CSV table of C-alpha atoms in Angstrom, one decimal:
chain,number,residue,atom,x,y,z
A,1,MET,CA,3.2,65.6,-19.8
A,2,ASN,CA,3.3,64.6,-16.1
A,3,ILE,CA,6.0,61.9,-15.9
A,4,ILE,CA,6.4,62.3,-12.1
A,5,GLY,CA,2.7,61.9,-11.5
A,6,LYS,CA,2.8,58.5,-13.2
A,7,LYS,CA,6.1,57.4,-11.7
A,8,ASN,CA,4.7,54.2,-10.1
A,9,TRP,CA,3.6,53.0,-13.5
A,10,TYR,CA,7.1,53.4,-14.8
A,11,PHE,CA,8.5,51.6,-11.8
A,12,ALA,CA,6.0,48.7,-12.4
A,13,ILE,CA,7.1,48.5,-16.0
A,14,SER,CA,10.7,48.1,-14.9
A,15,LEU,CA,9.8,45.4,-12.5
A,16,LEU,CA,7.9,43.5,-15.2
A,17,VAL,CA,11.1,43.4,-17.2
A,18,ILE,CA,13.5,42.8,-14.4
A,19,VAL,CA,11.7,40.1,-12.4
A,20,PRO,CA,11.6,37.4,-15.1
A,21,GLY,CA,15.4,38.0,-15.7
A,22,ILE,CA,16.2,37.7,-12.0
A,23,ILE,CA,14.2,34.4,-11.8
A,24,SER,CA,16.1,33.1,-14.8
A,25,LEU,CA,19.4,34.2,-13.2
A,26,ILE,CA,18.5,32.3,-10.0
A,27,LEU,CA,17.4,29.2,-11.8
A,28,PHE,CA,19.7,29.0,-14.8
A,29,GLY,CA,22.4,31.6,-14.3
A,30,LEU,CA,24.5,32.8,-17.3
A,31,LYS,CA,26.1,30.6,-19.9
A,32,PRO,CA,29.8,31.5,-19.8
A,33,SER,CA,32.0,31.1,-22.9
A,34,ILE,CA,35.5,29.7,-22.7
A,35,ASP,CA,36.7,33.2,-21.9
A,36,PHE,CA,35.4,32.6,-18.4
A,37,SER,CA,35.1,28.8,-17.9
A,38,GLY,CA,38.2,27.7,-19.9
A,39,GLY,CA,38.2,25.1,-22.6
A,40,SER,CA,38.4,24.8,-26.4
A,41,ARG,CA,36.1,26.1,-29.1
A,42,LEU,CA,36.1,24.6,-32.6
A,43,THR,CA,34.1,26.1,-35.4
A,44,PHE,CA,33.5,24.2,-38.6
A,45,SER,CA,31.8,25.1,-41.9
A,46,ASN,CA,30.3,23.0,-44.7
A,47,VAL,CA,29.1,20.4,-42.2
A,48,SER,CA,26.2,18.4,-43.6
A,49,ASP,CA,26.0,15.6,-41.0
A,50,THR,CA,26.3,16.8,-37.4
A,51,SER,CA,26.1,13.3,-35.9
A,52,ALA,CA,29.1,12.2,-37.9
A,53,VAL,CA,31.2,15.0,-36.4
A,54,LYS,CA,30.0,14.1,-32.9
A,55,ASN,CA,31.0,10.5,-33.6
A,56,VAL,CA,34.6,11.6,-34.4
A,57,PHE,CA,34.8,13.3,-31.0
A,58,THR,CA,33.4,10.2,-29.3
A,59,ALA,CA,35.9,8.0,-31.1
A,60,ASN,CA,38.8,10.2,-29.8
A,61,LYS,CA,37.4,10.1,-26.3
A,62,ILE,CA,36.8,13.8,-26.2
A,63,GLU,CA,33.7,14.9,-24.3
A,64,ILE,CA,31.6,17.6,-26.0
A,65,VAL,CA,30.5,20.3,-23.5
A,66,SER,CA,28.1,22.1,-25.9
A,67,LEU,CA,27.3,22.0,-29.5
A,68,GLN,CA,25.7,24.8,-31.5
A,69,ASN,CA,24.6,24.3,-35.1
A,70,THR,CA,23.6,27.2,-37.3
A,71,THR,CA,22.9,27.4,-41.0
A,72,THR,CA,26.5,28.4,-41.8
A,73,SER,CA,28.6,26.8,-39.1
A,74,LEU,CA,28.9,24.2,-36.3
A,75,THR,CA,30.5,25.3,-33.0
A,76,VAL,CA,31.7,22.7,-30.6
A,77,ARG,CA,33.0,23.4,-27.0
A,78,THR,CA,35.1,20.9,-25.2
A,79,LYS,CA,37.6,20.7,-22.3
A,80,PRO,CA,41.0,22.2,-23.2
A,81,LEU,CA,42.6,20.6,-26.2
A,82,ASP,CA,46.1,21.0,-27.6
A,83,ALA,CA,47.1,21.5,-31.2
A,84,LYS,CA,47.8,17.8,-31.8
A,85,GLN,CA,44.4,16.7,-30.6
A,86,ASN,CA,42.8,19.4,-32.8
A,87,ALA,CA,44.7,18.1,-35.8
A,88,THR,CA,43.6,14.6,-35.1
A,89,LEU,CA,40.0,15.6,-34.8
A,90,LEU,CA,40.1,17.7,-38.0
A,91,LEU,CA,41.7,14.8,-39.9
A,92,GLY,CA,39.0,12.4,-38.7
A,93,ILE,CA,36.2,14.8,-39.6
A,94,GLN,CA,37.6,15.5,-43.0
A,95,LYS,CA,37.8,11.8,-43.7
A,96,THR,CA,34.1,11.5,-42.9
A,97,GLU,CA,33.1,14.7,-44.8
A,98,SER,CA,35.8,15.9,-47.2
A,99,GLY,CA,34.3,19.4,-47.6
A,100,VAL,CA,34.5,20.4,-44.0
A,101,LYS,CA,36.7,23.4,-43.0
A,102,GLU,CA,37.8,24.5,-39.6
A,103,ASP,CA,37.2,28.2,-39.2
A,104,GLU,CA,38.3,28.6,-35.6
A,105,PHE,CA,40.3,26.8,-33.0
A,106,ALA,CA,40.7,28.6,-29.6
A,107,THR,CA,41.8,27.2,-26.2
A,108,ILE,CA,41.8,29.0,-22.9
A,109,GLY,CA,43.0,27.4,-19.7
A,110,PRO,CA,40.9,27.4,-16.6
A,111,THR,CA,43.4,29.7,-14.8
A,112,ILE,CA,43.1,32.3,-17.5
A,113,GLY,CA,39.3,31.9,-17.4
A,114,LYS,CA,39.2,32.5,-13.7
A,115,GLU,CA,41.4,35.6,-14.0
A,116,THR,CA,39.1,37.0,-16.7
A,117,THR,CA,36.1,36.5,-14.5
A,118,THR,CA,37.8,38.3,-11.5
A,119,ASN,CA,39.0,41.2,-13.7
A,120,ALA,CA,35.5,41.6,-15.2
A,121,LEU,CA,33.9,41.8,-11.8
A,122,LEU,CA,36.6,44.1,-10.5
A,123,GLY,CA,36.2,46.4,-13.6
A,124,VAL,CA,32.4,46.8,-13.0
A,125,ALA,CA,32.9,47.4,-9.3
A,126,ILE,CA,35.6,50.1,-9.8
A,127,ALA,CA,33.6,51.8,-12.5
A,128,SER,CA,30.5,51.9,-10.2
A,129,LEU,CA,32.5,53.3,-7.3
A,130,LEU,CA,34.1,56.0,-9.4
A,131,ILE,CA,30.7,57.0,-10.7
A,132,VAL,CA,29.4,57.5,-7.2
A,133,LEU,CA,32.4,59.6,-6.1
A,134,TYR,CA,32.2,61.7,-9.3
A,135,ILE,CA,28.5,62.4,-8.9
A,136,ALA,CA,28.9,63.2,-5.1
A,137,TRP,CA,31.6,65.7,-5.9
A,138,SER,CA,29.9,67.2,-9.0
A,139,PHE,CA,26.6,67.8,-7.1
A,140,ARG,CA,28.1,68.8,-3.8
A,141,SER,CA,26.6,72.3,-4.0
A,142,VAL,CA,23.1,71.3,-5.1
A,143,ARG,CA,20.2,73.3,-3.4
A,144,LYS,CA,17.8,71.8,-0.9
A,145,PRO,CA,15.7,69.6,-0.7
A,146,ALA,CA,18.1,67.3,-2.7
A,147,ASN,CA,21.7,66.5,-1.8
A,148,SER,CA,24.7,65.0,-3.6
A,149,PHE,CA,24.3,61.7,-1.8
A,150,GLN,CA,20.7,61.2,-3.2
A,151,PHE,CA,21.9,62.0,-6.7
A,152,GLY,CA,24.7,59.4,-6.4
A,153,VAL,CA,22.6,56.6,-4.9
A,154,THR,CA,19.7,57.1,-7.5
A,155,ALA,CA,22.3,57.0,-10.3
A,156,ILE,CA,23.6,53.7,-9.0
A,157,VAL,CA,20.1,52.3,-8.7
A,158,ALA,CA,19.5,53.2,-12.4
A,159,LEU,CA,22.8,51.4,-13.2
A,160,LEU,CA,21.7,48.3,-11.3
A,161,HIS,CA,18.4,48.5,-13.3
A,162,ASP,CA,20.3,48.5,-16.6
A,163,ALA,CA,22.7,45.8,-15.5
A,164,LEU,CA,19.9,43.5,-14.2
A,165,VAL,CA,17.9,44.0,-17.5
A,166,LEU,CA,20.9,43.0,-19.5
A,167,LEU,CA,22.0,40.1,-17.4
A,168,GLY,CA,18.4,38.8,-17.1
A,169,ILE,CA,17.8,38.9,-20.8
A,170,PHE,CA,21.1,37.1,-21.6
A,171,SER,CA,20.3,34.5,-18.9
A,172,ILE,CA,17.1,33.8,-20.7
A,173,LEU,CA,18.8,33.8,-24.1
A,174,GLY,CA,21.5,31.5,-22.8
A,175,HIS,CA,19.1,29.0,-21.4
A,176,PHE,CA,16.7,28.8,-24.3
A,177,PHE,CA,19.0,29.7,-27.3
A,178,GLY,CA,22.5,28.7,-26.1
A,179,VAL,CA,23.8,32.3,-26.2
A,180,GLU,CA,27.1,32.5,-24.3
A,181,ILE,CA,28.6,35.5,-22.6
A,182,ASP,CA,32.3,36.4,-23.3
A,183,SER,CA,34.7,39.2,-22.7
A,184,LEU,CA,32.8,41.3,-25.2
A,185,PHE,CA,29.8,41.1,-23.0
A,186,VAL,CA,31.7,42.7,-20.2
A,187,THR,CA,32.7,45.4,-22.6
A,188,ALA,CA,29.1,45.9,-23.4
A,189,ILE,CA,28.1,46.2,-19.8
A,190,LEU,CA,30.8,48.8,-19.1
A,191,THR,CA,29.7,50.7,-22.2
A,192,VAL,CA,26.1,50.6,-21.1
A,193,ILE,CA,27.0,51.8,-17.6
A,194,GLY,CA,28.9,54.8,-19.1
A,195,PHE,CA,26.0,55.7,-21.5
A,196,SER,CA,23.4,55.3,-18.8
A,197,VAL,CA,25.3,57.6,-16.4
A,198,HIS,CA,25.8,60.1,-19.1
A,199,ASP,CA,22.1,60.3,-19.8
A,200,THR,CA,21.2,60.4,-16.1
A,201,ILE,CA,23.7,63.2,-15.3
A,202,VAL,CA,22.1,65.3,-18.1
A,203,VAL,CA,18.7,65.1,-16.4
A,204,PHE,CA,20.3,65.6,-12.9
A,205,ASP,CA,22.2,68.6,-14.0
A,206,ARG,CA,19.0,70.2,-15.3
A,207,VAL,CA,17.4,69.4,-11.9
A,208,ARG,CA,20.2,71.2,-10.2
A,209,GLU,CA,19.9,74.3,-12.5
A,210,ASN,CA,16.1,74.4,-12.0
A,211,LEU,CA,16.3,74.2,-8.2
A,212,GLY,CA,18.1,77.6,-8.5
A,213,LYS,CA,15.7,79.0,-11.0
A,214,MET,CA,12.5,77.7,-9.4
A,215,PRO,CA,13.3,78.1,-5.6
A,216,PHE,CA,9.7,78.2,-4.5
A,217,ALA,CA,8.3,75.4,-6.8
A,218,PRO,CA,7.5,72.0,-5.3
A,219,PHE,CA,10.4,69.5,-5.8
A,220,ASP,CA,8.3,67.2,-8.0
A,221,GLU,CA,7.4,70.0,-10.3
A,222,VAL,CA,11.1,71.0,-10.6
A,223,VAL,CA,12.1,67.4,-11.5
A,224,ASN,CA,9.2,67.0,-14.0
A,225,ALA,CA,10.1,70.2,-15.7
A,226,SER,CA,13.8,69.1,-15.9
A,227,ILE,CA,12.8,65.8,-17.4
A,228,MET,CA,10.6,67.4,-20.1
A,229,GLN,CA,13.4,69.9,-20.9
A,230,THR,CA,15.9,67.1,-21.5
A,231,LEU,CA,13.6,64.4,-22.9
A,232,GLY,CA,14.0,65.4,-26.6
A,233,ARG,CA,17.8,65.5,-26.3
A,234,SER,CA,17.9,62.1,-24.6
A,235,LEU,CA,15.6,60.4,-27.1
A,236,ASN,CA,17.4,61.9,-30.1
A,237,THR,CA,20.8,60.9,-28.8
A,238,SER,CA,19.7,57.3,-28.1
A,239,LEU,CA,17.9,57.0,-31.4
A,240,THR,CA,20.9,57.8,-33.5
A,241,VAL,CA,23.0,55.2,-31.6
A,242,ILE,CA,20.3,52.6,-31.9
A,243,LEU,CA,20.0,53.1,-35.7
A,244,VAL,CA,23.8,52.6,-36.0
A,245,LEU,CA,23.6,49.5,-33.9
A,246,PHE,CA,20.7,48.1,-36.0
A,247,ALA,CA,22.7,48.6,-39.2
A,248,LEU,CA,25.7,46.8,-37.6
A,249,LEU,CA,23.4,44.0,-36.5
A,250,LEU,CA,22.0,43.6,-40.0
A,251,PHE,CA,25.3,43.8,-41.9
A,252,GLY,CA,28.0,43.0,-39.3
A,253,GLY,CA,29.6,39.6,-38.8
A,254,GLU,CA,28.5,36.7,-36.6
A,255,SER,CA,31.3,37.3,-34.1
A,256,THR,CA,29.9,40.7,-33.0
A,257,LYS,CA,26.2,39.8,-33.2
A,258,TRP,CA,25.5,39.3,-29.5
A,259,PHE,CA,27.8,42.2,-28.5
A,260,ILE,CA,25.6,44.5,-30.6
A,261,VAL,CA,22.4,42.9,-29.2
A,262,ALA,CA,23.8,43.6,-25.6
A,263,LEU,CA,24.5,47.2,-26.5
A,264,LEU,CA,21.0,47.6,-28.0
A,265,VAL,CA,19.3,46.2,-24.9
A,266,GLY,CA,21.5,48.2,-22.6
A,267,ILE,CA,21.1,51.6,-24.4
A,268,ILE,CA,17.3,51.2,-24.6
A,269,SER,CA,17.2,50.3,-20.9
A,270,GLY,CA,19.6,53.1,-20.0
A,271,THR,CA,17.6,55.7,-21.8
A,272,TYR,CA,14.4,54.4,-20.0
A,273,SER,CA,16.0,54.3,-16.6
A,274,SER,CA,17.5,57.8,-16.9
A,275,VAL,CA,14.2,59.4,-17.7
A,276,PHE,CA,11.6,57.2,-16.0
A,277,ASN,CA,13.4,55.8,-13.0
A,278,ALA,CA,16.4,57.8,-11.8
A,279,ALA,CA,14.8,61.3,-11.6
A,280,PRO,CA,11.4,59.9,-10.3
A,281,LEU,CA,13.4,58.1,-7.6
A,282,LEU,CA,14.7,61.4,-6.4
A,283,VAL,CA,11.1,62.6,-5.9
A,284,LEU,CA,10.1,59.3,-4.2
A,285,TRP,CA,13.0,59.7,-1.8
A,286,ASN,CA,12.1,63.3,-1.1
A,287,GLU,CA,8.4,62.3,-0.4
A,288,TRP,CA,9.6,59.6,2.0
A,289,ILE,CA,11.7,62.1,3.9
A,290,ASN,CA,8.8,64.5,4.1
A,291,ARG,CA,6.5,61.8,5.5
A,292,LYS,CA,9.0,61.0,8.1
A,293,LYS,CA,9.1,64.6,9.2
């Protein structure tokens, strides 16, 4: 199987997935939860008349930022409310519909939301920097024609691929289905980054070994052989994780549903980018250097 020979097709597939997500990010952005934007989230069950609940909020002069209705619950987002306002709302709703129960009331101030956003971005940036430094150090003795800098940069490009796929899909889900991103989403991104780098390094390490074992072979043949030698391991590892995540998605709770979806998207993307993007990018870079010479 000549993966390197068809590398442009694999790059095109990545673009077909990434470009719609980038367009959605530019046009719509992401839909932040109260973890980032601040505000209150109230979740009710046994609601039969959504409009009656909305009327209670209107009567108390509380603006609804968003409202999401599912078969089992009604989630309302507003500006920050205190416990007294929440109690008044609940009393008014229960007068309208006696069977309604409040399952959740959470409030986060705008300052805390801003700190959460800053910390999330900082965490992703630091993780990416440490990955580059680690790869540059680990592959410092790699044989020509590759070098540690190329390994580090292509690994980060693969990470950006996975991050853009995940962000783009959740931008689309947020715009069309009201899916919000919260602190668990940041956890998912960091987990995906770690998993993707792990898979990429497995392939890169085999490339480094084969450069020593196949000193006179063309670089593209060395990389292709390395991919084929690690392909089964990568697919088997990812498949076991995906099966576990599917089980959690089917039988887990509503609170972790989108966290699991984010992990599923990220791990599938990470496996693809490690095999079909990261290593072929090394070959593409090497071909570009040779053309310059």
